[in-house]
Amino acid sequence: MTLSIVKSEDSSSPPSAVPSDLRLRDIINTLPSDVFVQDRYKAWMTVIINVLMVGLGWLGIAIAPWFLLPVLWVFTGTALTGFFVIGHDCGHRSFSRNVWVNDWVGHIMFLPIIYPFHSWRIGHNQHHKYTNRMGLDNAWQPWRKEEYQNAGKLMQVTYDLFRGRAWWIGSILHWASLHFDWTKFEGKQRQQVKFSSLLVIGAAAIAFPTMILTIGVWGFVKFWLLPWLVFHFWMSTFTLLHHTITDIPFREPEKWHEAESQLSGTVHCNYPRWVEFLCHDINVHVPHHVTTAIPWYNLRKAYASLQENWGEYLYPECDFSWGLMKEVVDHCHLYDENNNYQSIPDYKKSLAVAEK
């Protein structure tokens, strides 16, 4: 089964196999030194512009006629995704050289979307350390077939939904199930996660009733809930497509290769320019996986360097489209060591044949 993607002119064929002795450090050393430079002006202007964009969206929701509300929900939710991306850079310590500034800004950017900063930061770093490694990557890791078979009916239905046409709920499930339990952490991390969790719970406990009392239930839905759902749509979509393509493998631990996973196992997907602007180029994702030290505003320059020096190992670029999403969510379900993925319908057919 081939994936319908739009390939760039210099990436018309599958990537070459990454040499077994290639280290991630070798790739990082070829990047221009200035892509690592943190620019205080660019960082804070991003915050200011992003706040203005969210404010513009909320203003539009307040004054626009009803038939324009869906457009404004999409705009505002996409701008809120930009809040997350700023917090994302804070979590990787690429927003500021000062840890306390990163933590402070990260918490503030995550507050409107009710996301605990430290629990996300700690868990997300595991994804970067073990990208596409079975058993350890915590971002859209597929189940093995035996895991699916042994799961209860409710868990199977849930998995069917968020790996299929309801992929857009995946981020909500991830947020709700993984980011509020500080007992899973130890020592200093437990205290950090507890603080972040209680902060957003407390903020929601104050803000949500206040909104409902002042602007009503519909006002709460209109100004916060629906843009928040758009934010999670983009979060689900971005994170799924960053590493999930029919011919990009997950690897068992003994076959996993760090440089291959970060360089060839990460997808550069092009979105409409307004999405890229509001979400700060987070989908220029290959350099971010080569090293998280690159601030968002240097990702395109770093990607150009990777294309020049390591282009033969890069996965072909693709353009965001319904056709692309359909290929991924209809096929990339269960881990298959030989074919990367097997769809759940195909797996069930194979079981039925085996039982005859």
Tab-separated table of C-alpha atoms in Angstrom:
chain	number	residue	atom	x	y	z
A	1	MET	CA	0.000	0.000	0.000
A	2	THR	CA	1.579	3.272	-1.047
A	3	LEU	CA	1.024	6.592	0.635
A	4	SER	CA	-0.359	9.473	-1.374
A	5	ILE	CA	2.086	12.236	-0.625
A	6	VAL	CA	3.334	15.283	-2.436
A	7	LYS	CA	7.094	15.033	-2.680
A	8	SER	CA	9.528	17.864	-3.064
A	9	GLU	CA	11.582	17.995	-6.224
A	10	ASP	CA	14.796	16.966	-4.489
A	11	SER	CA	13.105	14.176	-2.522
A	12	SER	CA	11.468	12.091	-5.231
A	13	SER	CA	12.665	8.717	-3.935
A	14	PRO	CA	12.617	6.933	-0.564
A	15	PRO	CA	15.445	7.869	1.802
A	16	SER	CA	18.672	5.914	1.691
A	17	ALA	CA	19.461	3.601	4.582
A	18	VAL	CA	21.218	5.441	7.398
A	19	PRO	CA	24.738	4.066	7.977
A	20	SER	CA	24.881	1.929	11.096
A	21	ASP	CA	27.845	3.880	12.482
A	22	LEU	CA	26.216	7.301	12.024
A	23	ARG	CA	25.703	9.085	15.321
A	24	LEU	CA	23.226	11.827	16.024
A	25	ARG	CA	26.152	13.964	17.175
A	26	ASP	CA	27.691	13.693	13.688
A	27	ILE	CA	24.534	15.233	12.207
A	28	ILE	CA	24.316	17.978	14.839
A	29	ASN	CA	27.924	18.975	14.174
A	30	THR	CA	27.079	19.860	10.557
A	31	LEU	CA	24.413	22.413	11.532
A	32	PRO	CA	25.346	26.127	11.353
A	33	SER	CA	26.212	27.437	14.800
A	34	ASP	CA	23.775	30.339	14.522
A	35	VAL	CA	20.713	28.044	14.457
A	36	PHE	CA	21.330	27.451	18.156
A	37	VAL	CA	21.407	31.156	19.028
A	38	GLN	CA	18.485	32.300	21.168
A	39	ASP	CA	17.147	35.689	20.135
A	40	ARG	CA	15.363	37.396	23.021
A	41	TYR	CA	13.608	39.859	20.710
A	42	LYS	CA	12.205	37.137	18.426
A	43	ALA	CA	11.138	35.014	21.379
A	44	TRP	CA	9.202	37.766	23.144
A	45	MET	CA	7.763	39.203	19.925
A	46	THR	CA	6.381	35.739	19.264
A	47	VAL	CA	4.633	35.829	22.639
A	48	ILE	CA	3.211	39.307	22.011
A	49	ILE	CA	1.992	38.487	18.494
A	50	ASN	CA	0.499	35.194	19.641
A	51	VAL	CA	-1.389	36.871	22.503
A	52	LEU	CA	-2.708	39.454	20.035
A	53	MET	CA	-3.846	36.708	17.646
A	54	VAL	CA	-5.751	34.870	20.385
A	55	GLY	CA	-7.217	38.180	21.542
A	56	LEU	CA	-8.254	38.977	17.972
A	57	GLY	CA	-9.945	35.596	17.726
A	58	TRP	CA	-11.889	36.119	20.949
A	59	LEU	CA	-12.880	39.633	19.867
A	60	GLY	CA	-14.154	38.226	16.591
A	61	ILE	CA	-16.175	35.580	18.445
A	62	ALA	CA	-17.708	38.330	20.591
A	63	ILE	CA	-18.861	40.543	17.714
A	64	ALA	CA	-19.169	38.344	14.620
A	65	PRO	CA	-22.504	37.070	13.264
A	66	TRP	CA	-23.258	33.410	14.015
A	67	PHE	CA	-22.352	32.140	10.548
A	68	LEU	CA	-18.734	33.322	10.958
A	69	LEU	CA	-18.249	31.594	14.309
A	70	PRO	CA	-16.869	28.309	12.884
A	71	VAL	CA	-14.121	30.229	11.051
A	72	LEU	CA	-13.276	32.138	14.220
A	73	TRP	CA	-13.221	28.959	16.318
A	74	VAL	CA	-10.714	27.463	13.902
A	75	PHE	CA	-8.606	30.638	13.918
A	76	THR	CA	-8.650	30.998	17.711
A	77	GLY	CA	-7.970	27.310	18.342
A	78	THR	CA	-5.047	27.406	15.938
A	79	ALA	CA	-3.668	30.480	17.690
A	80	LEU	CA	-4.027	28.656	21.026
A	81	THR	CA	-1.919	25.893	19.491
A	82	GLY	CA	0.729	28.587	19.094
A	83	PHE	CA	0.554	29.087	22.880
A	84	PHE	CA	1.396	25.419	23.233
A	85	VAL	CA	4.329	25.707	20.822
A	86	ILE	CA	5.818	28.573	22.847
A	87	GLY	CA	5.428	26.460	25.985
A	88	HIS	CA	6.954	23.574	24.037
A	89	ASP	CA	10.119	25.616	23.429
A	90	CYS	CA	10.128	26.510	27.114
A	91	GLY	CA	9.983	22.814	27.976
A	92	HIS	CA	13.040	22.195	25.800
A	93	ARG	CA	14.792	25.243	27.350
A	94	SER	CA	15.131	26.852	23.918
A	95	PHE	CA	12.966	29.894	24.720
A	96	SER	CA	15.389	31.416	27.230
A	97	ARG	CA	18.784	30.676	28.747
A	98	ASN	CA	17.228	31.027	32.200
A	99	VAL	CA	15.441	27.947	33.507
A	100	TRP	CA	13.095	30.006	35.675
A	101	VAL	CA	12.020	32.101	32.669
A	102	ASN	CA	11.283	28.947	30.675
A	103	ASP	CA	9.241	27.517	33.550
A	104	TRP	CA	7.387	30.778	34.175
A	105	VAL	CA	6.506	31.415	30.515
A	106	GLY	CA	5.727	27.736	29.933
A	107	HIS	CA	3.201	27.646	32.751
A	108	ILE	CA	1.520	30.869	31.595
A	109	MET	CA	1.258	29.703	27.967
A	110	PHE	CA	-0.196	26.366	29.063
A	111	LEU	CA	-2.765	27.850	31.466
A	112	PRO	CA	-5.442	28.849	28.878
A	113	ILE	CA	-5.412	25.312	27.466
A	114	ILE	CA	-5.386	23.679	30.941
A	115	TYR	CA	-2.168	21.755	30.318
A	116	PRO	CA	0.186	20.873	33.202
A	117	PHE	CA	3.582	22.123	32.068
A	118	HIS	CA	6.024	19.932	33.994
A	119	SER	CA	4.274	16.602	33.424
A	120	TRP	CA	4.134	17.313	29.694
A	121	ARG	CA	7.793	18.462	29.674
A	122	ILE	CA	9.080	15.335	31.386
A	123	GLY	CA	7.000	12.923	29.312
A	124	HIS	CA	7.761	14.694	26.052
A	125	ASN	CA	11.489	14.425	26.626
A	126	GLN	CA	11.059	10.647	26.718
A	127	HIS	CA	9.497	10.803	23.249
A	128	HIS	CA	12.567	12.643	21.973
A	129	LYS	CA	14.967	10.218	23.594
A	130	TYR	CA	13.228	7.100	22.224
A	131	THR	CA	11.480	8.248	19.045
A	132	ASN	CA	9.770	5.321	17.249
A	133	ARG	CA	11.241	2.778	19.666
A	134	MET	CA	8.724	0.119	20.644
A	135	GLY	CA	7.986	-0.021	24.331
A	136	LEU	CA	9.493	3.379	25.161
A	137	ASP	CA	8.178	6.053	22.790
A	138	ASN	CA	5.067	7.555	24.384
A	139	ALA	CA	3.719	9.434	21.356
A	140	TRP	CA	1.353	7.466	19.088
A	141	GLN	CA	3.153	4.161	19.627
A	142	PRO	CA	1.085	1.441	17.909
A	143	TRP	CA	-0.034	-1.612	19.824
A	144	ARG	CA	1.419	-4.984	19.003
A	145	LYS	CA	-1.161	-7.415	17.640
A	146	GLU	CA	-1.128	-9.529	20.792
A	147	GLU	CA	-1.723	-6.412	22.907
A	148	TYR	CA	-4.802	-5.599	20.850
A	149	GLN	CA	-6.067	-9.167	20.978
A	150	ASN	CA	-5.666	-9.369	24.757
A	151	ALA	CA	-7.254	-5.978	25.450
A	152	GLY	CA	-10.828	-5.819	26.676
A	153	LYS	CA	-13.617	-4.840	24.291
A	154	LEU	CA	-13.844	-1.296	25.658
A	155	MET	CA	-10.120	-0.706	25.217
A	156	GLN	CA	-10.261	-2.137	21.687
A	157	VAL	CA	-13.097	0.212	20.750
A	158	THR	CA	-11.216	3.168	22.248
A	159	TYR	CA	-8.068	2.217	20.334
A	160	ASP	CA	-10.078	1.753	17.121
A	161	LEU	CA	-11.443	5.269	17.502
A	162	PHE	CA	-8.301	7.256	18.218
A	163	ARG	CA	-6.142	5.335	15.737
A	164	GLY	CA	-8.885	5.677	13.101
A	165	ARG	CA	-11.206	8.390	11.829
A	166	ALA	CA	-11.561	9.878	15.334
A	167	TRP	CA	-7.795	10.447	15.604
A	168	TRP	CA	-8.482	14.020	16.648
A	169	ILE	CA	-9.554	12.837	20.121
A	170	GLY	CA	-6.151	11.233	20.680
A	171	SER	CA	-4.636	14.381	22.155
A	172	ILE	CA	-7.545	14.756	24.590
A	173	LEU	CA	-7.119	11.166	25.791
A	174	HIS	CA	-3.377	11.723	26.145
A	175	TRP	CA	-3.928	14.953	28.098
A	176	ALA	CA	-6.528	13.496	30.441
A	177	SER	CA	-4.874	10.149	31.142
A	178	LEU	CA	-1.186	10.994	31.462
A	179	HIS	CA	-0.667	14.507	32.767
A	180	PHE	CA	-2.445	14.822	36.111
A	181	ASP	CA	-1.111	11.855	38.113
A	182	TRP	CA	1.950	13.089	39.997
A	183	THR	CA	2.213	9.805	41.944
A	184	LYS	CA	3.838	8.246	38.849
A	185	PHE	CA	6.860	10.515	39.402
A	186	GLU	CA	9.529	10.547	42.073
A	187	GLY	CA	11.478	13.164	44.022
A	188	LYS	CA	11.756	16.644	42.549
A	189	GLN	CA	9.803	15.658	39.452
A	190	ARG	CA	6.831	14.637	41.587
A	191	GLN	CA	6.752	18.040	43.256
A	192	GLN	CA	7.050	19.818	39.911
A	193	VAL	CA	4.243	17.788	38.326
A	194	LYS	CA	2.042	18.233	41.393
A	195	PHE	CA	2.544	22.006	41.223
A	196	SER	CA	1.728	22.181	37.500
A	197	SER	CA	-1.326	19.948	37.855
A	198	LEU	CA	-2.775	21.803	40.831
A	199	LEU	CA	-2.091	25.134	39.120
A	200	VAL	CA	-4.204	24.314	36.053
A	201	ILE	CA	-6.873	22.530	38.122
A	202	GLY	CA	-7.120	25.587	40.372
A	203	ALA	CA	-7.221	27.945	37.401
A	204	ALA	CA	-10.002	25.907	35.770
A	205	ALA	CA	-11.922	25.731	39.061
A	206	ILE	CA	-11.944	29.532	39.180
A	207	ALA	CA	-12.185	30.437	35.485
A	208	PHE	CA	-14.848	27.989	34.295
A	209	PRO	CA	-17.555	28.794	36.876
A	210	THR	CA	-16.761	32.494	36.489
A	211	MET	CA	-17.247	32.277	32.724
A	212	ILE	CA	-20.500	30.327	33.072
A	213	LEU	CA	-21.862	32.779	35.649
A	214	THR	CA	-20.943	35.858	33.601
A	215	ILE	CA	-21.460	34.819	29.977
A	216	GLY	CA	-23.516	31.645	30.369
A	217	VAL	CA	-22.982	28.067	29.302
A	218	TRP	CA	-23.105	29.003	25.606
A	219	GLY	CA	-20.523	31.723	26.222
A	220	PHE	CA	-18.225	29.167	27.870
A	221	VAL	CA	-18.681	26.785	24.943
A	222	LYS	CA	-18.285	29.547	22.369
A	223	PHE	CA	-15.226	31.303	23.789
A	224	TRP	CA	-13.284	28.423	25.341
A	225	LEU	CA	-14.508	24.890	24.697
A	226	LEU	CA	-14.789	24.940	20.902
A	227	PRO	CA	-11.413	26.703	20.326
A	228	TRP	CA	-9.905	24.220	22.812
A	229	LEU	CA	-11.248	21.328	20.738
A	230	VAL	CA	-9.665	22.866	17.625
A	231	PHE	CA	-6.379	23.084	19.536
A	232	HIS	CA	-6.594	19.369	20.306
A	233	PHE	CA	-7.442	18.616	16.675
A	234	TRP	CA	-4.161	20.234	15.627
A	235	MET	CA	-2.245	18.593	18.471
A	236	SER	CA	-3.531	15.168	17.461
A	237	THR	CA	-2.878	15.807	13.781
A	238	PHE	CA	0.584	17.337	14.175
A	239	THR	CA	1.904	14.708	16.561
A	240	LEU	CA	0.443	11.800	14.594
A	241	LEU	CA	1.913	12.928	11.285
A	242	HIS	CA	5.316	13.803	12.733
A	243	HIS	CA	6.328	10.120	12.769
A	244	THR	CA	3.424	8.021	11.457
A	245	ILE	CA	3.571	7.137	7.774
A	246	THR	CA	2.948	3.697	6.282
A	247	ASP	CA	6.601	3.164	5.384
A	248	ILE	CA	8.274	4.707	8.447
A	249	PRO	CA	8.878	1.897	10.951
A	250	PHE	CA	8.730	1.639	14.673
A	251	ARG	CA	11.645	-0.541	15.784
A	252	GLU	CA	12.069	-3.182	18.437
A	253	PRO	CA	14.712	-2.069	20.983
A	254	GLU	CA	17.441	-4.334	19.606
A	255	LYS	CA	16.971	-2.909	16.078
A	256	TRP	CA	16.433	0.720	17.019
A	257	HIS	CA	18.989	3.240	15.713
A	258	GLU	CA	18.934	6.747	17.156
A	259	ALA	CA	20.155	8.638	14.089
A	260	GLU	CA	17.793	6.729	11.772
A	261	SER	CA	14.758	7.415	13.952
A	262	GLN	CA	15.425	11.116	14.366
A	263	LEU	CA	16.589	11.853	10.812
A	264	SER	CA	14.654	9.399	8.603
A	265	GLY	CA	11.791	8.622	10.983
A	266	THR	CA	10.569	12.204	11.270
A	267	VAL	CA	8.270	13.727	8.641
A	268	HIS	CA	8.322	17.267	7.274
A	269	CYS	CA	4.655	17.969	6.507
A	270	ASN	CA	3.662	21.260	4.882
A	271	TYR	CA	0.522	22.977	6.184
A	272	PRO	CA	-1.219	26.124	4.909
A	273	ARG	CA	0.983	29.136	5.571
A	274	TRP	CA	-1.474	30.688	8.032
A	275	VAL	CA	-1.288	27.519	10.135
A	276	GLU	CA	2.523	27.557	10.004
A	277	PHE	CA	2.498	31.224	11.083
A	278	LEU	CA	0.120	30.760	14.004
A	279	CYS	CA	1.866	27.549	15.121
A	280	HIS	CA	5.426	28.867	14.746
A	281	ASP	CA	6.742	26.351	12.195
A	282	ILE	CA	6.533	23.426	14.621
A	283	ASN	CA	5.962	21.134	11.629
A	284	VAL	CA	9.446	21.884	10.316
A	285	HIS	CA	10.059	18.957	12.580
A	286	VAL	CA	13.162	17.106	11.416
A	287	PRO	CA	15.716	19.576	12.857
A	288	HIS	CA	13.757	19.641	16.112
A	289	HIS	CA	14.293	15.890	16.425
A	290	VAL	CA	17.936	16.104	15.497
A	291	THR	CA	18.351	18.504	18.440
A	292	THR	CA	15.787	20.192	20.662
A	293	ALA	CA	18.183	23.097	21.292
A	294	ILE	CA	17.044	24.918	18.126
A	295	PRO	CA	14.469	27.690	18.784
A	296	TRP	CA	11.402	27.624	16.564
A	297	TYR	CA	12.465	30.687	14.546
A	298	ASN	CA	15.652	28.900	13.403
A	299	LEU	CA	14.025	25.626	12.343
A	300	ARG	CA	13.744	26.484	8.642
A	301	LYS	CA	17.414	27.448	8.384
A	302	ALA	CA	18.395	24.254	10.190
A	303	TYR	CA	16.169	22.212	7.879
A	304	ALA	CA	17.821	23.754	4.816
A	305	SER	CA	21.186	22.667	6.219
A	306	LEU	CA	19.937	19.127	6.786
A	307	GLN	CA	18.604	19.000	3.232
A	308	GLU	CA	21.991	20.078	1.913
A	309	ASN	CA	24.105	17.722	4.020
A	310	TRP	CA	21.823	14.769	4.743
A	311	GLY	CA	19.105	15.052	2.100
A	312	GLU	CA	19.442	11.469	0.894
A	313	TYR	CA	18.374	10.215	4.335
A	314	LEU	CA	15.372	12.527	4.772
A	315	TYR	CA	11.874	11.200	4.298
A	316	PRO	CA	10.135	12.918	1.340
A	317	GLU	CA	8.113	15.976	2.307
A	318	CYS	CA	4.332	15.677	2.254
A	319	ASP	CA	1.474	18.170	2.138
A	320	PHE	CA	-1.339	18.084	4.669
A	321	SER	CA	-4.561	16.894	3.059
A	322	TRP	CA	-7.546	14.697	3.747
A	323	GLY	CA	-6.051	12.098	1.418
A	324	LEU	CA	-2.925	11.946	3.562
A	325	MET	CA	-4.918	11.677	6.788
A	326	LYS	CA	-7.137	8.978	5.288
A	327	GLU	CA	-4.140	6.849	4.337
A	328	VAL	CA	-2.657	7.147	7.828
A	329	VAL	CA	-5.791	6.673	9.931
A	330	ASP	CA	-7.165	3.873	7.754
A	331	HIS	CA	-3.981	1.827	7.758
A	332	CYS	CA	-1.459	2.735	10.497
A	333	HIS	CA	-3.050	0.810	13.352
A	334	LEU	CA	-1.117	-2.208	14.638
A	335	TYR	CA	2.635	-2.794	14.759
A	336	ASP	CA	3.929	-5.184	12.113
A	337	GLU	CA	7.663	-5.818	12.196
A	338	ASN	CA	7.830	-6.744	8.513
A	339	ASN	CA	5.382	-4.233	7.027
A	340	ASN	CA	5.530	-1.481	9.688
A	341	TYR	CA	1.739	-1.439	10.140
A	342	GLN	CA	-1.322	-3.591	9.674
A	343	SER	CA	-4.814	-2.121	9.673
A	344	ILE	CA	-7.288	-3.384	12.250
A	345	PRO	CA	-9.751	-4.576	9.548
A	346	ASP	CA	-6.960	-6.550	7.841
A	347	TYR	CA	-5.892	-8.004	11.186
A	348	LYS	CA	-9.442	-9.144	11.966
A	349	LYS	CA	-9.741	-10.695	8.501
A	350	SER	CA	-6.507	-12.618	9.064
A	351	LEU	CA	-7.868	-13.906	12.390
A	352	ALA	CA	-11.090	-15.016	10.743
A	353	VAL	CA	-9.179	-16.880	8.039
A	354	ALA	CA	-6.932	-18.531	10.623
A	355	GLU	CA	-9.940	-19.742	12.609
A	356	LYS	CA	-11.499	-21.499	9.598
